[in-house]
Amino acid sequence: LVSVLSSAIIVYRLPWTWKCSKLLMKFIHAGLNTIAMILTIVSMVAVFDFHNSKSIPNMYSLHSWIGLAALIFYSLQLFLGFAIFLLPFAPVPLRAALMPIHVYSGLTIFATVIATALMGITEKLMFSLQNPKYSASPPEAIFVNSLGLLLVIFGALILWMASRPHWKRPPEENAKVLQLIGGTPEGTEAESTMTDGSNADKSELRINSEAARKQNLKLDEAGQRSTM
């Protein structure tokens, strides 16, 4: 989850992917999340099988509680992501309204996964190190503590990339969005209905189109700040 989910989070933020189509990046994002989900289920089955074979109680620690909660919310996140953002059935206003929630919940799940990993490796050290004990700071403890610090730094970098405006995917072409806000690019029906053909009217149309384009840029910039 730490490695694959982080890749799914920043796949829109990598500059060399900005030339790819938005649909392709959606499929890559969904594919990475699906792989992460499959690996998570395999890991959960392995944990329960190990506990049962060693007669270790299941679901008693805070690590297990938060880990299971992360899995449940991640399953819900994946299902809603497929149903709303990948399949072409949800209306655009619904997608726009749920996108900030989708982004926030994804980042929250990722932070929860980091916290679960930190609690898990600490718990393993406490149970495994007996002679010398964890409190004596043997090499194993120093190694795993260093791994925990690297996890925190890695998670912080991913969250930073996902929240910085200059890492956002550039907006799509303005001409496609102008029609949604009343703009009229060149050659549209609005221009063909001008019967007098005067230069003043044509100039006014171009001014209106330019104003609509600027308004679209402002709206798109505001929307980018609330989405990934």
PDB file of C-alpha atoms in Angstrom:
ATOM      1  CA  LEU A   1       0.000   0.000   0.000  1.00  0.00           C
ATOM      2  CA  VAL A   2       2.761   2.474   0.846  1.00  0.00           C
ATOM      3  CA  SER A   3       4.564   2.175  -2.484  1.00  0.00           C
ATOM      4  CA  VAL A   4       1.749   1.435  -4.954  1.00  0.00           C
ATOM      5  CA  LEU A   5      -0.818   3.776  -3.386  1.00  0.00           C
ATOM      6  CA  SER A   6       1.714   6.601  -3.353  1.00  0.00           C
ATOM      7  CA  SER A   7       2.351   6.009  -7.060  1.00  0.00           C
ATOM      8  CA  ALA A   8      -1.380   6.194  -7.728  1.00  0.00           C
ATOM      9  CA  ILE A   9      -1.608   9.469  -5.805  1.00  0.00           C
ATOM     10  CA  ILE A  10       1.155  11.288  -7.698  1.00  0.00           C
ATOM     11  CA  VAL A  11       0.557   9.808 -11.154  1.00  0.00           C
ATOM     12  CA  TYR A  12      -1.251  13.017 -12.177  1.00  0.00           C
ATOM     13  CA  ARG A  13       1.575  15.143 -10.744  1.00  0.00           C
ATOM     14  CA  LEU A  14       4.495  13.853 -12.815  1.00  0.00           C
ATOM     15  CA  PRO A  15       5.400  16.372 -15.556  1.00  0.00           C
ATOM     16  CA  TRP A  16       6.211  13.702 -18.133  1.00  0.00           C
ATOM     17  CA  THR A  17       2.629  12.403 -17.877  1.00  0.00           C
ATOM     18  CA  TRP A  18       1.009  15.784 -18.609  1.00  0.00           C
ATOM     19  CA  LYS A  19       1.191  15.149 -22.343  1.00  0.00           C
ATOM     20  CA  CYS A  20      -0.847  11.965 -21.968  1.00  0.00           C
ATOM     21  CA  SER A  21      -4.618  12.108 -22.267  1.00  0.00           C
ATOM     22  CA  LYS A  22      -6.693  12.535 -19.116  1.00  0.00           C
ATOM     23  CA  LEU A  23      -8.536   9.271 -19.845  1.00  0.00           C
ATOM     24  CA  LEU A  24      -5.281   7.311 -20.053  1.00  0.00           C
ATOM     25  CA  MET A  25      -4.127   8.750 -16.739  1.00  0.00           C
ATOM     26  CA  LYS A  26      -7.478   7.820 -15.187  1.00  0.00           C
ATOM     27  CA  PHE A  27      -6.979   4.199 -16.240  1.00  0.00           C
ATOM     28  CA  ILE A  28      -3.417   4.180 -14.892  1.00  0.00           C
ATOM     29  CA  HIS A  29      -4.613   5.714 -11.606  1.00  0.00           C
ATOM     30  CA  ALA A  30      -7.411   3.144 -11.314  1.00  0.00           C
ATOM     31  CA  GLY A  31      -5.070   0.280 -12.265  1.00  0.00           C
ATOM     32  CA  LEU A  32      -2.501   1.177  -9.628  1.00  0.00           C
ATOM     33  CA  ASN A  33      -5.214   1.420  -6.979  1.00  0.00           C
ATOM     34  CA  THR A  34      -6.576  -1.966  -8.038  1.00  0.00           C
ATOM     35  CA  ILE A  35      -3.120  -3.549  -7.745  1.00  0.00           C
ATOM     36  CA  ALA A  36      -2.681  -1.997  -4.304  1.00  0.00           C
ATOM     37  CA  MET A  37      -6.068  -3.349  -3.219  1.00  0.00           C
ATOM     38  CA  ILE A  38      -5.262  -6.888  -4.402  1.00  0.00           C
ATOM     39  CA  LEU A  39      -1.907  -6.869  -2.605  1.00  0.00           C
ATOM     40  CA  THR A  40      -3.584  -5.549   0.546  1.00  0.00           C
ATOM     41  CA  ILE A  41      -6.137  -8.368   0.557  1.00  0.00           C
ATOM     42  CA  VAL A  42      -3.370 -10.949   0.054  1.00  0.00           C
ATOM     43  CA  SER A  43      -1.450  -9.405   2.962  1.00  0.00           C
ATOM     44  CA  MET A  44      -4.484  -9.471   5.243  1.00  0.00           C
ATOM     45  CA  VAL A  45      -5.116 -13.141   4.478  1.00  0.00           C
ATOM     46  CA  ALA A  46      -1.451 -13.920   5.192  1.00  0.00           C
ATOM     47  CA  VAL A  47      -1.606 -12.106   8.540  1.00  0.00           C
ATOM     48  CA  PHE A  48      -4.698 -13.984   9.718  1.00  0.00           C
ATOM     49  CA  ASP A  49      -3.259 -17.328   8.557  1.00  0.00           C
ATOM     50  CA  PHE A  50      -0.007 -16.632  10.445  1.00  0.00           C
ATOM     51  CA  HIS A  51      -1.854 -15.638  13.616  1.00  0.00           C
ATOM     52  CA  ASN A  52      -4.059 -18.701  13.466  1.00  0.00           C
ATOM     53  CA  SER A  53      -1.147 -21.066  12.865  1.00  0.00           C
ATOM     54  CA  LYS A  54       0.787 -19.586  15.833  1.00  0.00           C
ATOM     55  CA  SER A  55      -2.303 -19.321  18.071  1.00  0.00           C
ATOM     56  CA  ILE A  56      -1.929 -15.533  18.233  1.00  0.00           C
ATOM     57  CA  PRO A  57      -5.133 -13.563  18.925  1.00  0.00           C
ATOM     58  CA  ASN A  58      -6.492 -11.529  16.031  1.00  0.00           C
ATOM     59  CA  MET A  59      -7.584  -7.892  16.042  1.00  0.00           C
ATOM     60  CA  TYR A  60      -6.510  -6.967  19.566  1.00  0.00           C
ATOM     61  CA  SER A  61      -3.944  -4.223  18.920  1.00  0.00           C
ATOM     62  CA  LEU A  62      -4.353  -0.625  17.792  1.00  0.00           C
ATOM     63  CA  HIS A  63      -2.211  -1.513  14.782  1.00  0.00           C
ATOM     64  CA  SER A  64      -4.751  -4.120  13.661  1.00  0.00           C
ATOM     65  CA  TRP A  65      -7.738  -1.863  14.292  1.00  0.00           C
ATOM     66  CA  ILE A  66      -6.374   1.049  12.272  1.00  0.00           C
ATOM     67  CA  GLY A  67      -5.097  -1.298   9.564  1.00  0.00           C
ATOM     68  CA  LEU A  68      -8.522  -2.891   9.134  1.00  0.00           C
ATOM     69  CA  ALA A  69     -10.185   0.530   9.128  1.00  0.00           C
ATOM     70  CA  ALA A  70      -7.770   1.670   6.401  1.00  0.00           C
ATOM     71  CA  LEU A  71      -8.630  -1.404   4.324  1.00  0.00           C
ATOM     72  CA  ILE A  72     -12.382  -0.863   4.683  1.00  0.00           C
ATOM     73  CA  PHE A  73     -12.234   2.822   3.763  1.00  0.00           C
ATOM     74  CA  TYR A  74      -9.832   2.086   0.918  1.00  0.00           C
ATOM     75  CA  SER A  75     -12.286  -0.484  -0.484  1.00  0.00           C
ATOM     76  CA  LEU A  76     -15.066   2.108  -0.336  1.00  0.00           C
ATOM     77  CA  GLN A  77     -12.803   4.722  -1.923  1.00  0.00           C
ATOM     78  CA  LEU A  78     -11.919   2.373  -4.775  1.00  0.00           C
ATOM     79  CA  PHE A  79     -15.533   1.401  -5.421  1.00  0.00           C
ATOM     80  CA  LEU A  80     -16.812   4.982  -5.469  1.00  0.00           C
ATOM     81  CA  GLY A  81     -13.860   6.055  -7.596  1.00  0.00           C
ATOM     82  CA  PHE A  82     -14.726   3.482 -10.250  1.00  0.00           C
ATOM     83  CA  ALA A  83     -18.448   4.199 -10.115  1.00  0.00           C
ATOM     84  CA  ILE A  84     -18.256   8.005 -10.205  1.00  0.00           C
ATOM     85  CA  PHE A  85     -15.025   9.042 -11.900  1.00  0.00           C
ATOM     86  CA  LEU A  86     -14.112   6.190 -14.260  1.00  0.00           C
ATOM     87  CA  LEU A  87     -17.454   4.962 -15.570  1.00  0.00           C
ATOM     88  CA  PRO A  88     -19.254   7.485 -17.833  1.00  0.00           C
ATOM     89  CA  PHE A  89     -22.564   7.475 -15.974  1.00  0.00           C
ATOM     90  CA  ALA A  90     -22.180  10.032 -13.183  1.00  0.00           C
ATOM     91  CA  PRO A  91     -23.172  13.603 -14.147  1.00  0.00           C
ATOM     92  CA  VAL A  92     -20.461  16.236 -14.308  1.00  0.00           C
ATOM     93  CA  PRO A  93     -21.855  18.335 -11.394  1.00  0.00           C
ATOM     94  CA  LEU A  94     -21.750  15.262  -9.139  1.00  0.00           C
ATOM     95  CA  ARG A  95     -18.145  14.563 -10.125  1.00  0.00           C
ATOM     96  CA  ALA A  96     -17.154  18.166  -9.474  1.00  0.00           C
ATOM     97  CA  ALA A  97     -18.850  18.123  -6.073  1.00  0.00           C
ATOM     98  CA  LEU A  98     -17.271  14.837  -4.964  1.00  0.00           C
ATOM     99  CA  MET A  99     -13.761  15.399  -6.340  1.00  0.00           C
ATOM    100  CA  PRO A 100     -12.479  17.373  -3.286  1.00  0.00           C
ATOM    101  CA  ILE A 101     -13.858  14.646  -0.998  1.00  0.00           C
ATOM    102  CA  HIS A 102     -12.250  11.956  -3.155  1.00  0.00           C
ATOM    103  CA  VAL A 103      -8.873  13.710  -2.986  1.00  0.00           C
ATOM    104  CA  TYR A 104      -9.066  14.380   0.752  1.00  0.00           C
ATOM    105  CA  SER A 105     -10.118  10.827   1.603  1.00  0.00           C
ATOM    106  CA  GLY A 106      -7.342   9.388  -0.567  1.00  0.00           C
ATOM    107  CA  LEU A 107      -4.679  11.442   1.185  1.00  0.00           C
ATOM    108  CA  THR A 108      -6.177  10.595   4.587  1.00  0.00           C
ATOM    109  CA  ILE A 109      -6.089   6.878   3.792  1.00  0.00           C
ATOM    110  CA  PHE A 110      -2.471   7.168   2.689  1.00  0.00           C
ATOM    111  CA  ALA A 111      -1.519   8.938   5.940  1.00  0.00           C
ATOM    112  CA  THR A 112      -3.383   6.226   7.878  1.00  0.00           C
ATOM    113  CA  VAL A 113      -1.428   3.541   6.012  1.00  0.00           C
ATOM    114  CA  ILE A 114       1.854   5.220   6.996  1.00  0.00           C
ATOM    115  CA  ALA A 115       0.727   5.343  10.633  1.00  0.00           C
ATOM    116  CA  THR A 116      -0.308   1.674  10.511  1.00  0.00           C
ATOM    117  CA  ALA A 117       3.083   0.666   9.128  1.00  0.00           C
ATOM    118  CA  LEU A 118       4.883   2.598  11.870  1.00  0.00           C
ATOM    119  CA  MET A 119       2.811   0.950  14.600  1.00  0.00           C
ATOM    120  CA  GLY A 120       3.303  -2.461  12.988  1.00  0.00           C
ATOM    121  CA  ILE A 121       7.102  -2.368  12.852  1.00  0.00           C
ATOM    122  CA  THR A 122       7.277  -1.017  16.420  1.00  0.00           C
ATOM    123  CA  GLU A 123       4.977  -3.771  17.638  1.00  0.00           C
ATOM    124  CA  LYS A 124       7.074  -6.404  15.859  1.00  0.00           C
ATOM    125  CA  LEU A 125      10.264  -5.113  17.469  1.00  0.00           C
ATOM    126  CA  MET A 126       8.767  -5.173  20.960  1.00  0.00           C
ATOM    127  CA  PHE A 127       7.639  -8.779  20.573  1.00  0.00           C
ATOM    128  CA  SER A 128      10.702 -10.096  18.717  1.00  0.00           C
ATOM    129  CA  LEU A 129      13.646  -8.494  20.527  1.00  0.00           C
ATOM    130  CA  GLN A 130      14.148 -10.281  23.826  1.00  0.00           C
ATOM    131  CA  ASN A 131      17.903 -10.587  24.236  1.00  0.00           C
ATOM    132  CA  PRO A 132      18.967  -7.833  23.902  1.00  0.00           C
ATOM    133  CA  LYS A 133      15.691  -6.049  24.409  1.00  0.00           C
ATOM    134  CA  TYR A 134      14.323  -3.202  22.307  1.00  0.00           C
ATOM    135  CA  SER A 135      15.165  -0.718  25.049  1.00  0.00           C
ATOM    136  CA  ALA A 136      18.867  -1.615  24.714  1.00  0.00           C
ATOM    137  CA  SER A 137      18.876  -0.230  21.135  1.00  0.00           C
ATOM    138  CA  PRO A 138      20.431  -3.214  19.340  1.00  0.00           C
ATOM    139  CA  PRO A 139      21.299  -2.875  15.628  1.00  0.00           C
ATOM    140  CA  GLU A 140      17.905  -4.303  14.637  1.00  0.00           C
ATOM    141  CA  ALA A 141      16.120  -1.601  16.599  1.00  0.00           C
ATOM    142  CA  ILE A 142      18.236   1.165  15.067  1.00  0.00           C
ATOM    143  CA  PHE A 143      17.650  -0.225  11.583  1.00  0.00           C
ATOM    144  CA  VAL A 144      13.873  -0.437  11.982  1.00  0.00           C
ATOM    145  CA  ASN A 145      13.667   2.972  13.672  1.00  0.00           C
ATOM    146  CA  SER A 146      15.568   4.424  10.722  1.00  0.00           C
ATOM    147  CA  LEU A 147      13.117   2.700   8.390  1.00  0.00           C
ATOM    148  CA  GLY A 148      10.277   4.371  10.300  1.00  0.00           C
ATOM    149  CA  LEU A 149      11.868   7.780   9.863  1.00  0.00           C
ATOM    150  CA  LEU A 150      12.240   7.150   6.137  1.00  0.00           C
ATOM    151  CA  LEU A 151       8.540   6.206   5.959  1.00  0.00           C
ATOM    152  CA  VAL A 152       7.586   9.492   7.611  1.00  0.00           C
ATOM    153  CA  ILE A 153       9.803  11.493   5.230  1.00  0.00           C
ATOM    154  CA  PHE A 154       8.466   9.584   2.226  1.00  0.00           C
ATOM    155  CA  GLY A 155       4.846  10.123   3.278  1.00  0.00           C
ATOM    156  CA  ALA A 156       5.477  13.822   3.863  1.00  0.00           C
ATOM    157  CA  LEU A 157       6.977  14.202   0.369  1.00  0.00           C
ATOM    158  CA  ILE A 158       3.992  12.489  -1.242  1.00  0.00           C
ATOM    159  CA  LEU A 159       1.533  14.692   0.653  1.00  0.00           C
ATOM    160  CA  TRP A 160       3.577  17.775  -0.274  1.00  0.00           C
ATOM    161  CA  MET A 161       3.525  16.882  -3.981  1.00  0.00           C
ATOM    162  CA  ALA A 162      -0.205  16.232  -3.809  1.00  0.00           C
ATOM    163  CA  SER A 163      -0.949  19.611  -2.222  1.00  0.00           C
ATOM    164  CA  ARG A 164       1.325  22.016  -4.140  1.00  0.00           C
ATOM    165  CA  PRO A 165      -0.330  23.991  -6.978  1.00  0.00           C
ATOM    166  CA  HIS A 166       2.743  23.879  -9.236  1.00  0.00           C
ATOM    167  CA  TRP A 167       2.634  20.070  -9.217  1.00  0.00           C
ATOM    168  CA  LYS A 168      -0.937  20.015 -10.532  1.00  0.00           C
ATOM    169  CA  ARG A 169      -1.731  18.745 -13.998  1.00  0.00           C
ATOM    170  CA  PRO A 170      -2.191  21.696 -16.381  1.00  0.00           C
ATOM    171  CA  PRO A 171      -5.804  22.430 -17.419  1.00  0.00           C
ATOM    172  CA  GLU A 172      -7.253  21.076 -20.622  1.00  0.00           C
ATOM    173  CA  GLU A 173      -7.666  23.219 -23.734  1.00  0.00           C
ATOM    174  CA  ASN A 174      -9.784  26.278 -23.066  1.00  0.00           C
ATOM    175  CA  ALA A 175     -11.871  25.937 -26.213  1.00  0.00           C
ATOM    176  CA  LYS A 176     -13.622  22.841 -24.900  1.00  0.00           C
ATOM    177  CA  VAL A 177     -14.632  24.549 -21.687  1.00  0.00           C
ATOM    178  CA  LEU A 178     -15.692  27.880 -23.180  1.00  0.00           C
ATOM    179  CA  GLN A 179     -18.954  26.375 -24.369  1.00  0.00           C
ATOM    180  CA  LEU A 180     -19.817  25.309 -20.806  1.00  0.00           C
ATOM    181  CA  ILE A 181     -19.651  28.910 -19.529  1.00  0.00           C
ATOM    182  CA  GLY A 182     -21.245  30.650 -22.480  1.00  0.00           C
ATOM    183  CA  GLY A 183     -18.094  31.441 -24.478  1.00  0.00           C
ATOM    184  CA  THR A 184     -18.122  31.283 -28.266  1.00  0.00           C
ATOM    185  CA  PRO A 185     -14.898  30.283 -29.986  1.00  0.00           C
ATOM    186  CA  GLU A 186     -14.369  31.243 -33.588  1.00  0.00           C
ATOM    187  CA  GLY A 187     -16.621  29.543 -36.097  1.00  0.00           C
ATOM    188  CA  THR A 188     -19.428  28.742 -33.657  1.00  0.00           C
ATOM    189  CA  GLU A 189     -23.122  29.184 -34.234  1.00  0.00           C
ATOM    190  CA  ALA A 190     -23.200  32.463 -32.306  1.00  0.00           C
ATOM    191  CA  GLU A 191     -20.900  34.107 -34.820  1.00  0.00           C
ATOM    192  CA  SER A 192     -22.789  32.764 -37.838  1.00  0.00           C
ATOM    193  CA  THR A 193     -26.041  34.297 -36.604  1.00  0.00           C
ATOM    194  CA  MET A 194     -24.694  37.840 -36.865  1.00  0.00           C
ATOM    195  CA  THR A 195     -26.533  39.176 -39.856  1.00  0.00           C
ATOM    196  CA  ASP A 196     -25.099  42.648 -40.250  1.00  0.00           C
ATOM    197  CA  GLY A 197     -21.501  41.460 -40.595  1.00  0.00           C
ATOM    198  CA  SER A 198     -20.132  44.704 -39.203  1.00  0.00           C
ATOM    199  CA  ASN A 199     -16.592  44.839 -37.887  1.00  0.00           C
ATOM    200  CA  ALA A 200     -17.808  46.315 -34.603  1.00  0.00           C
ATOM    201  CA  ASP A 201     -20.016  43.303 -33.877  1.00  0.00           C
ATOM    202  CA  LYS A 202     -17.229  40.915 -34.770  1.00  0.00           C
ATOM    203  CA  SER A 203     -14.840  42.781 -32.530  1.00  0.00           C
ATOM    204  CA  GLU A 204     -17.365  42.610 -29.704  1.00  0.00           C
ATOM    205  CA  LEU A 205     -17.669  38.874 -30.205  1.00  0.00           C
ATOM    206  CA  ARG A 206     -13.926  38.443 -29.992  1.00  0.00           C
ATOM    207  CA  ILE A 207     -13.829  40.560 -26.834  1.00  0.00           C
ATOM    208  CA  ASN A 208     -16.577  38.451 -25.277  1.00  0.00           C
ATOM    209  CA  SER A 209     -14.744  35.290 -26.226  1.00  0.00           C
ATOM    210  CA  GLU A 210     -11.540  36.601 -24.707  1.00  0.00           C
ATOM    211  CA  ALA A 211     -13.380  37.579 -21.514  1.00  0.00           C
ATOM    212  CA  ALA A 212     -14.936  34.117 -21.366  1.00  0.00           C
ATOM    213  CA  ARG A 213     -11.519  32.548 -21.844  1.00  0.00           C
ATOM    214  CA  LYS A 214     -10.078  34.566 -18.961  1.00  0.00           C
ATOM    215  CA  GLN A 215     -13.068  33.693 -16.798  1.00  0.00           C
ATOM    216  CA  ASN A 216     -12.563  30.030 -17.650  1.00  0.00           C
ATOM    217  CA  LEU A 217      -8.927  30.234 -16.625  1.00  0.00           C
ATOM    218  CA  LYS A 218      -9.936  31.688 -13.264  1.00  0.00           C
ATOM    219  CA  LEU A 219     -12.579  29.001 -12.717  1.00  0.00           C
ATOM    220  CA  ASP A 220     -10.216  26.250 -13.798  1.00  0.00           C
ATOM    221  CA  GLU A 221      -7.487  27.570 -11.508  1.00  0.00           C
ATOM    222  CA  ALA A 222      -9.906  27.633  -8.586  1.00  0.00           C
ATOM    223  CA  GLY A 223     -11.069  24.126  -9.402  1.00  0.00           C
ATOM    224  CA  GLN A 224      -7.491  22.874  -9.623  1.00  0.00           C
ATOM    225  CA  ARG A 225      -6.844  24.097  -6.085  1.00  0.00           C
ATOM    226  CA  SER A 226      -9.684  21.937  -4.796  1.00  0.00           C
ATOM    227  CA  THR A 227      -8.737  18.845  -6.783  1.00  0.00           C
ATOM    228  CA  MET A 228      -5.660  16.840  -7.490  1.00  0.00           C
TER     229      MET A 228
END
